[in-house]
């Protein structure tokens, strides 16, 4: 790409549009926001241009004298030959020229502009794909204006803690509300398995407070206290949790601790790892005629190994205990071929889905890798069951 995106100072400089049709009128819409020293040269000029008080209209056929003293020129006629002549005349005088009919040979490109009270952003297409550029600029403009509005409201958010669910790990599954708060946060306390590179885009201080098996960066009491101290100092605090804050995320413990001490707390839901694992692993948690109930459990302690009274059971955080859970199923009279789905690193690029049975899992013929979601139930093989029913 040979075009350098830059901003030009137009103060005291004259701009020329050669051509008086709709193409020139469209160019004029953005130019008059930055300059009131514009001339339009054409034998015929549309009323939309003539009605603009910032424009000097010259009803003449183009001649080289018309570009004398101009800083920028837009060749907007409907004749490629005339536009080429305008460009050649500009180049001989050291004047930058934009040809609306041939972007590749132009001296400069016009950017799609996004203007707010505080700044101007410009979007340029390497391949001059106008439609895609406009759509992208509209999307960015919406995002910027929304973010600015949120930042203006930030004074109301100080001294408050937001318990935000990040989802299973893939940043694309973070809720819109969660991302808005991350942009505003003064300080972010985040869990394990979250995308560090993704978090780098946010300006707030980042503090890791994750807990993995046998490796706790901070105990829960310490996490509660650092959240309290940060909020008490007047900072806007985001406590970012994997999955959803209220599904094995200790969100209720943190809220209780903070509210007892007078700190305002708000929950922001996240996609639970179980829901993500089921969807992305193609293992429905319920299915008409196969399963109409589902339960969630952890596999940290012995009490978690009990078999729930549901058609489908989902176990979190239990890679090292999945064989014990499977053994418990066998002891409770479930058949050796009762299905199990193991979803490793749900939503990540290296996600793996393993379909097996409680027998194989109990005998350690299959070893679950951490982090894993274990799904026990006939929906794991729902496709085969439906084929058999046919």
Short mmCIF file of C-alpha atoms in Angstrom, two decimals:
data_model
loop_
_atom_site.label_atom_id
_atom_site.label_comp_id
_atom_site.label_asym_id
_atom_site.label_seq_id
_atom_site.Cartn_x
_atom_site.Cartn_y
_atom_site.Cartn_z
CA UNK A 1 0.00 0.00 0.00
CA UNK A 2 1.52 3.33 -1.10
CA UNK A 3 -1.14 5.66 0.37
CA UNK A 4 -0.23 7.19 3.72
CA UNK A 5 -3.24 8.02 5.93
CA UNK A 6 -2.64 11.56 7.28
CA UNK A 7 -4.60 14.58 8.52
CA UNK A 8 -4.28 17.85 6.60
CA UNK A 9 -4.49 21.38 7.98
CA UNK A 10 -6.94 23.20 5.69
CA UNK A 11 -6.83 26.57 7.48
CA UNK A 12 -6.41 29.34 4.90
CA UNK A 13 -6.26 26.86 2.01
CA UNK A 14 -8.61 26.62 -0.96
CA UNK A 15 -10.12 23.37 -2.22
CA UNK A 16 -11.48 22.81 -5.73
CA UNK A 17 -14.08 20.39 -7.06
CA UNK A 18 -14.09 20.14 -10.84
CA UNK A 19 -17.50 18.81 -11.72
CA UNK A 20 -20.94 19.86 -10.56
CA UNK A 21 -22.97 16.65 -10.43
CA UNK A 22 -24.01 14.23 -7.68
CA UNK A 23 -20.47 12.88 -7.21
CA UNK A 24 -19.24 16.40 -6.41
CA UNK A 25 -22.28 17.00 -4.17
CA UNK A 26 -21.47 13.86 -2.18
CA UNK A 27 -17.84 14.91 -1.73
CA UNK A 28 -18.97 18.34 -0.64
CA UNK A 29 -20.98 16.92 2.29
CA UNK A 30 -17.82 15.88 4.13
CA UNK A 31 -15.61 18.75 2.94
CA UNK A 32 -17.82 21.57 4.26
CA UNK A 33 -17.36 20.21 7.78
CA UNK A 34 -13.68 21.18 7.56
CA UNK A 35 -13.47 24.10 5.14
CA UNK A 36 -15.53 27.09 4.00
CA UNK A 37 -13.10 27.94 1.21
CA UNK A 38 -14.31 25.68 -1.59
CA UNK A 39 -14.90 26.37 -5.26
CA UNK A 40 -16.83 24.20 -7.70
CA UNK A 41 -16.15 24.49 -11.43
CA UNK A 42 -18.55 23.03 -13.99
CA UNK A 43 -20.78 24.16 -16.87
CA UNK A 44 -23.78 22.83 -14.96
CA UNK A 45 -24.01 22.64 -11.17
CA UNK A 46 -26.75 20.84 -9.24
CA UNK A 47 -28.94 23.03 -6.98
CA UNK A 48 -27.74 21.14 -3.89
CA UNK A 49 -24.24 22.58 -4.42
CA UNK A 50 -25.37 26.06 -5.47
CA UNK A 51 -27.45 26.40 -2.32
CA UNK A 52 -24.43 25.90 -0.06
CA UNK A 53 -23.12 29.26 1.22
CA UNK A 54 -19.62 27.81 1.81
CA UNK A 55 -19.14 27.19 -1.92
CA UNK A 56 -18.04 29.52 -4.74
CA UNK A 57 -19.64 28.27 -7.95
CA UNK A 58 -17.95 28.93 -11.31
CA UNK A 59 -20.17 27.95 -14.23
CA UNK A 60 -17.46 27.35 -16.83
CA UNK A 61 -15.93 24.43 -18.70
CA UNK A 62 -12.72 23.33 -17.01
CA UNK A 63 -9.52 25.15 -17.93
CA UNK A 64 -6.05 24.81 -16.29
CA UNK A 65 -6.39 28.33 -14.82
CA UNK A 66 -9.17 27.03 -12.55
CA UNK A 67 -6.73 25.07 -10.38
CA UNK A 68 -4.24 27.91 -9.86
CA UNK A 69 -3.73 28.53 -6.15
CA UNK A 70 -5.65 25.46 -5.01
CA UNK A 71 -4.35 23.20 -2.23
CA UNK A 72 -6.41 20.10 -3.09
CA UNK A 73 -8.42 19.21 -6.17
CA UNK A 74 -11.17 16.66 -6.66
CA UNK A 75 -11.68 15.64 -10.28
CA UNK A 76 -15.39 14.79 -10.26
CA UNK A 77 -16.48 15.12 -13.90
CA UNK A 78 -18.23 12.30 -15.75
CA UNK A 79 -15.46 12.23 -18.37
CA UNK A 80 -12.36 10.06 -17.68
CA UNK A 81 -10.46 12.08 -20.28
CA UNK A 82 -11.19 15.39 -18.55
CA UNK A 83 -10.37 13.90 -15.15
CA UNK A 84 -7.05 12.65 -16.53
CA UNK A 85 -6.27 16.13 -17.86
CA UNK A 86 -7.12 17.70 -14.50
CA UNK A 87 -4.80 15.28 -12.78
CA UNK A 88 -1.96 15.98 -15.21
CA UNK A 89 -2.42 19.74 -14.72
CA UNK A 90 -2.37 19.31 -10.95
CA UNK A 91 0.77 17.21 -11.01
CA UNK A 92 2.59 19.80 -13.15
CA UNK A 93 1.80 22.40 -10.45
CA UNK A 94 2.50 20.19 -7.42
CA UNK A 95 -1.17 20.05 -6.41
CA UNK A 96 -2.66 16.88 -4.94
CA UNK A 97 -5.55 15.51 -7.01
CA UNK A 98 -8.20 12.91 -6.21
CA UNK A 99 -9.84 11.26 -9.18
CA UNK A 100 -13.26 9.95 -8.30
CA UNK A 101 -13.24 7.68 -11.35
CA UNK A 102 -9.81 6.10 -10.76
CA UNK A 103 -8.69 5.78 -7.15
CA UNK A 104 -5.54 3.82 -8.00
CA UNK A 105 -3.87 6.72 -9.84
CA UNK A 106 -5.11 9.45 -7.51
CA UNK A 107 -2.71 11.60 -5.54
CA UNK A 108 -4.72 11.01 -2.36
CA UNK A 109 -7.80 9.18 -1.10
CA UNK A 110 -10.72 10.55 0.87
CA UNK A 111 -11.27 8.66 4.10
CA UNK A 112 -14.56 7.59 5.64
CA UNK A 113 -14.72 9.92 8.64
CA UNK A 114 -16.01 9.40 12.17
CA UNK A 115 -16.24 12.64 14.14
CA UNK A 116 -17.06 13.09 17.82
CA UNK A 117 -16.72 16.03 20.20
CA UNK A 118 -13.14 15.06 21.04
CA UNK A 119 -11.59 13.53 17.93
CA UNK A 120 -11.86 12.47 14.30
CA UNK A 121 -11.17 8.94 13.11
CA UNK A 122 -10.53 8.06 9.46
CA UNK A 123 -11.03 4.68 7.77
CA UNK A 124 -9.16 3.87 4.56
CA UNK A 125 -9.56 0.82 2.34
CA UNK A 126 -6.40 -0.69 0.86
CA UNK A 127 -8.42 -1.93 -2.11
CA UNK A 128 -10.80 1.05 -2.28
CA UNK A 129 -13.83 -1.08 -1.39
CA UNK A 130 -16.22 1.78 -0.73
CA UNK A 131 -19.21 -0.21 0.51
CA UNK A 132 -17.17 -2.21 3.03
CA UNK A 133 -15.42 0.96 4.20
CA UNK A 134 -18.72 2.73 4.83
CA UNK A 135 -20.16 -0.25 6.72
CA UNK A 136 -17.02 -0.53 8.86
CA UNK A 137 -17.02 3.19 9.62
CA UNK A 138 -20.68 3.02 10.69
CA UNK A 139 -19.94 0.10 12.98
CA UNK A 140 -16.95 1.88 14.55
CA UNK A 141 -18.90 5.12 14.89
CA UNK A 142 -21.65 3.33 16.80
CA UNK A 143 -19.08 1.73 19.09
CA UNK A 144 -17.22 5.01 19.72
CA UNK A 145 -20.35 7.01 20.48
CA UNK A 146 -21.60 4.32 22.82
CA UNK A 147 -18.25 4.22 24.61
CA UNK A 148 -18.13 8.01 24.94
CA UNK A 149 -21.59 8.02 26.45
CA UNK A 150 -20.56 5.37 28.95
CA UNK A 151 -17.42 7.30 29.90
CA UNK A 152 -19.52 10.40 30.57
CA UNK A 153 -21.57 8.32 33.00
CA UNK A 154 -18.53 6.92 34.73
CA UNK A 155 -18.66 9.30 37.72
CA UNK A 156 -21.77 7.41 38.85
CA UNK A 157 -19.88 4.11 38.73
CA UNK A 158 -16.98 4.89 41.09
CA UNK A 159 -16.80 2.91 44.30
CA UNK A 160 -18.83 0.07 42.82
CA UNK A 161 -17.91 -3.54 42.01
CA UNK A 162 -19.16 -5.30 38.90
CA UNK A 163 -19.04 -9.10 39.02
CA UNK A 164 -18.78 -9.86 35.31
CA UNK A 165 -19.00 -13.27 33.65
CA UNK A 166 -16.40 -13.60 30.89
CA UNK A 167 -17.91 -16.79 29.50
CA UNK A 168 -15.99 -20.00 28.78
CA UNK A 169 -12.82 -18.27 27.58
CA UNK A 170 -13.29 -17.18 23.99
CA UNK A 171 -13.52 -13.34 24.01
CA UNK A 172 -16.15 -13.45 21.26
CA UNK A 173 -18.58 -14.89 23.81
CA UNK A 174 -18.18 -12.01 26.27
CA UNK A 175 -21.42 -10.06 26.66
CA UNK A 176 -21.67 -6.54 25.27
CA UNK A 177 -22.40 -5.16 28.73
CA UNK A 178 -19.32 -6.92 30.09
CA UNK A 179 -17.07 -5.36 27.46
CA UNK A 180 -18.53 -1.89 28.07
CA UNK A 181 -17.64 -2.15 31.75
CA UNK A 182 -14.14 -3.42 30.98
CA UNK A 183 -13.48 -0.31 28.89
CA UNK A 184 -14.55 1.88 31.80
CA UNK A 185 -12.88 0.00 34.65
CA UNK A 186 -10.13 1.57 36.74
CA UNK A 187 -9.05 -1.84 37.96
CA UNK A 188 -9.76 -5.39 36.74
CA UNK A 189 -9.38 -8.50 38.89
CA UNK A 190 -9.45 -11.53 36.62
CA UNK A 191 -9.61 -15.31 36.94
CA UNK A 192 -7.64 -18.10 35.38
CA UNK A 193 -8.20 -19.22 31.76
CA UNK A 194 -9.03 -15.73 30.55
CA UNK A 195 -7.36 -14.32 27.45
CA UNK A 196 -4.47 -12.10 28.67
CA UNK A 197 -3.85 -10.60 25.23
CA UNK A 198 -7.51 -9.66 24.93
CA UNK A 199 -7.46 -7.98 28.35
CA UNK A 200 -4.48 -5.84 27.28
CA UNK A 201 -6.80 -3.63 25.22
CA UNK A 202 -8.37 -2.23 28.38
CA UNK A 203 -6.61 0.63 30.14
CA UNK A 204 -7.51 -0.38 33.74
CA UNK A 205 -4.97 -1.97 36.09
CA UNK A 206 -5.01 -5.76 35.78
CA UNK A 207 -4.60 -8.07 38.76
CA UNK A 208 -4.60 -11.85 38.43
CA UNK A 209 -6.50 -13.60 41.24
CA UNK A 210 -7.07 -16.98 39.64
CA UNK A 211 -7.29 -20.30 41.41
CA UNK A 212 -6.22 -23.61 39.89
CA UNK A 213 -5.96 -26.99 41.57
CA UNK A 214 -3.01 -26.76 43.99
CA UNK A 215 -2.14 -23.23 42.87
CA UNK A 216 -4.16 -20.37 44.35
CA UNK A 217 -2.72 -16.93 43.63
CA UNK A 218 -5.03 -15.62 46.37
CA UNK A 219 -7.43 -17.28 48.78
CA UNK A 220 -11.07 -16.26 48.60
CA UNK A 221 -10.86 -14.13 51.77
CA UNK A 222 -7.98 -12.19 50.22
CA UNK A 223 -9.93 -11.65 46.98
CA UNK A 224 -12.90 -10.34 48.92
CA UNK A 225 -10.69 -7.88 50.75
CA UNK A 226 -8.83 -6.53 47.70
CA UNK A 227 -12.15 -5.94 45.95
CA UNK A 228 -13.37 -4.03 49.00
CA UNK A 229 -10.22 -1.92 49.29
CA UNK A 230 -10.28 -0.99 45.58
CA UNK A 231 -13.94 0.01 45.65
CA UNK A 232 -13.57 1.89 48.94
CA UNK A 233 -10.81 4.01 47.40
CA UNK A 234 -13.33 5.26 44.82
CA UNK A 235 -12.27 3.10 41.90
CA UNK A 236 -14.60 1.47 39.44
CA UNK A 237 -13.89 -2.23 39.88
CA UNK A 238 -14.58 -5.13 37.53
CA UNK A 239 -14.22 -8.61 38.97
CA UNK A 240 -13.96 -10.76 35.85
CA UNK A 241 -14.90 -14.40 36.25
CA UNK A 242 -14.82 -17.35 33.90
CA UNK A 243 -18.26 -18.61 32.92
CA UNK A 244 -21.06 -17.05 34.96
CA UNK A 245 -20.46 -15.44 38.39
CA UNK A 246 -23.30 -17.40 40.00
CA UNK A 247 -22.49 -20.88 38.71
CA UNK A 248 -19.60 -22.17 40.83
CA UNK A 249 -18.04 -18.71 40.55
CA UNK A 250 -18.36 -17.65 44.21
CA UNK A 251 -20.06 -14.49 43.03
CA UNK A 252 -22.62 -14.61 45.82
CA UNK A 253 -19.85 -14.87 48.44
CA UNK A 254 -18.09 -11.81 47.09
CA UNK A 255 -21.33 -9.85 46.83
CA UNK A 256 -22.31 -10.68 50.41
CA UNK A 257 -18.88 -9.63 51.72
CA UNK A 258 -18.93 -6.32 49.82
CA UNK A 259 -22.52 -5.34 50.53
CA UNK A 260 -22.04 -6.02 54.24
CA UNK A 261 -19.39 -3.29 54.09
CA UNK A 262 -21.52 -0.81 52.19
CA UNK A 263 -20.16 -1.40 48.66
CA UNK A 264 -22.60 -1.43 45.74
CA UNK A 265 -22.40 -4.59 43.63
CA UNK A 266 -23.88 -5.53 40.26
CA UNK A 267 -23.88 -8.92 38.54
CA UNK A 268 -23.32 -9.16 34.79
CA UNK A 269 -24.20 -12.64 33.51
CA UNK A 270 -21.81 -14.70 31.42
CA UNK A 271 -22.22 -17.81 29.31
CA UNK A 272 -21.64 -20.73 31.65
CA UNK A 273 -18.93 -23.18 30.60
CA UNK A 274 -21.47 -25.99 30.71
CA UNK A 275 -23.77 -24.26 28.23
CA UNK A 276 -20.83 -23.41 25.97
CA UNK A 277 -19.41 -26.94 26.13
CA UNK A 278 -22.77 -28.44 25.25
CA UNK A 279 -23.41 -26.09 22.33
CA UNK A 280 -19.88 -26.13 20.90
CA UNK A 281 -19.48 -29.87 21.52
CA UNK A 282 -22.81 -30.68 19.82
CA UNK A 283 -24.12 -32.36 22.96
CA UNK A 284 -27.62 -31.14 23.82
CA UNK A 285 -28.37 -31.00 27.53
CA UNK A 286 -32.03 -31.74 26.84
CA UNK A 287 -33.72 -33.29 23.83
CA UNK A 288 -37.35 -34.14 23.28
CA UNK A 289 -37.93 -37.81 23.96
CA UNK A 290 -34.43 -38.36 25.38
CA UNK A 291 -33.82 -35.93 28.24
CA UNK A 292 -36.07 -33.37 29.90
CA UNK A 293 -33.98 -32.40 32.94
CA UNK A 294 -30.39 -31.37 33.61
CA UNK A 295 -28.28 -30.78 36.73
CA UNK A 296 -24.93 -29.12 37.39
CA UNK A 297 -22.29 -30.19 39.87
CA UNK A 298 -18.60 -29.79 40.65
CA UNK A 299 -16.16 -32.64 41.02
CA UNK A 300 -13.95 -31.12 43.71
CA UNK A 301 -15.12 -33.10 46.71
CA UNK A 302 -16.60 -36.52 47.45
CA UNK A 303 -20.04 -35.00 47.96
CA UNK A 304 -19.98 -33.94 44.31
CA UNK A 305 -19.79 -37.52 43.09
CA UNK A 306 -23.40 -38.33 43.94
CA UNK A 307 -25.65 -39.11 41.02
CA UNK A 308 -28.34 -36.41 40.62
CA UNK A 309 -31.93 -37.25 39.83
CA UNK A 310 -31.84 -35.82 36.32
CA UNK A 311 -31.62 -37.14 32.78
CA UNK A 312 -28.40 -35.26 32.09
CA UNK A 313 -25.68 -34.33 34.58
CA UNK A 314 -22.88 -31.84 33.96
CA UNK A 315 -19.72 -31.75 36.09
CA UNK A 316 -17.36 -28.78 36.28
CA UNK A 317 -13.69 -28.72 37.27
CA UNK A 318 -13.28 -32.45 37.65
CA UNK A 319 -10.62 -33.74 35.26
CA UNK A 320 -8.78 -35.67 37.98
CA UNK A 321 -11.99 -37.16 39.39
CA UNK A 322 -14.00 -38.05 36.28
CA UNK A 323 -13.09 -41.74 36.67
CA UNK A 324 -14.43 -41.72 40.23
CA UNK A 325 -17.67 -40.14 39.10
CA UNK A 326 -17.99 -42.79 36.38
CA UNK A 327 -17.31 -45.53 38.93
CA UNK A 328 -20.05 -44.13 41.13
CA UNK A 329 -22.46 -44.34 38.20
CA UNK A 330 -21.56 -48.01 37.73
CA UNK A 331 -22.04 -48.70 41.44
CA UNK A 332 -25.48 -47.11 41.23
CA UNK A 333 -26.48 -49.62 38.57
CA UNK A 334 -25.94 -47.65 35.38
CA UNK A 335 -24.87 -49.80 32.38
CA UNK A 336 -21.23 -49.95 31.35
CA UNK A 337 -22.03 -48.25 28.04
CA UNK A 338 -23.81 -45.26 29.59
CA UNK A 339 -22.60 -42.27 27.52
CA UNK A 340 -20.19 -39.57 28.68
CA UNK A 341 -19.04 -36.52 26.75
CA UNK A 342 -15.81 -34.78 27.73
CA UNK A 343 -15.31 -31.28 26.36
CA UNK A 344 -11.76 -30.01 26.85
CA UNK A 345 -11.14 -26.23 26.66
CA UNK A 346 -14.62 -25.37 25.42
CA UNK A 347 -14.64 -22.41 22.99
CA UNK A 348 -10.85 -22.29 22.59
CA UNK A 349 -9.16 -23.00 19.23
CA UNK A 350 -7.77 -26.27 20.61
CA UNK A 351 -11.12 -27.50 21.96
CA UNK A 352 -11.49 -31.29 21.96
CA UNK A 353 -14.65 -33.36 22.30
CA UNK A 354 -14.45 -36.99 23.39
CA UNK A 355 -17.47 -39.30 23.45
CA UNK A 356 -16.97 -42.32 25.63
CA UNK A 357 -18.73 -44.44 28.29
CA UNK A 358 -18.71 -44.66 32.08
CA UNK A 359 -17.10 -48.11 31.79
CA UNK A 360 -14.11 -46.92 29.79
CA UNK A 361 -13.78 -43.81 31.94
CA UNK A 362 -13.97 -45.84 35.17
CA UNK A 363 -11.24 -48.22 33.94
CA UNK A 364 -9.09 -45.20 32.98
CA UNK A 365 -9.05 -46.22 29.34
CA UNK A 366 -9.90 -42.57 28.76
CA UNK A 367 -8.16 -39.86 30.79
CA UNK A 368 -9.82 -36.45 31.04
CA UNK A 369 -7.58 -33.45 30.45
CA UNK A 370 -7.98 -30.23 32.43
CA UNK A 371 -9.91 -27.98 32.03
CA UNK A 372 -12.85 -30.21 31.14
CA UNK A 373 -16.62 -30.26 31.31
CA UNK A 374 -18.06 -33.76 31.77
CA UNK A 375 -21.56 -34.45 30.43
CA UNK A 376 -23.22 -37.70 31.54
CA UNK A 377 -26.41 -38.80 29.80
CA UNK A 378 -28.01 -40.27 26.70
CA UNK A 379 -28.01 -36.92 24.90
CA UNK A 380 -24.27 -37.41 24.35
CA UNK A 381 -25.21 -39.91 21.62
CA UNK A 382 -28.51 -38.34 20.64
CA UNK A 383 -27.76 -38.70 16.93
CA UNK A 384 -27.43 -42.49 17.18
CA UNK A 385 -30.57 -42.74 19.31
CA UNK A 386 -32.60 -40.79 16.77
CA UNK A 387 -31.34 -43.02 13.94
CA UNK A 388 -32.39 -46.11 15.90
CA UNK A 389 -35.86 -44.65 16.48
CA UNK A 390 -36.30 -44.21 12.72
#
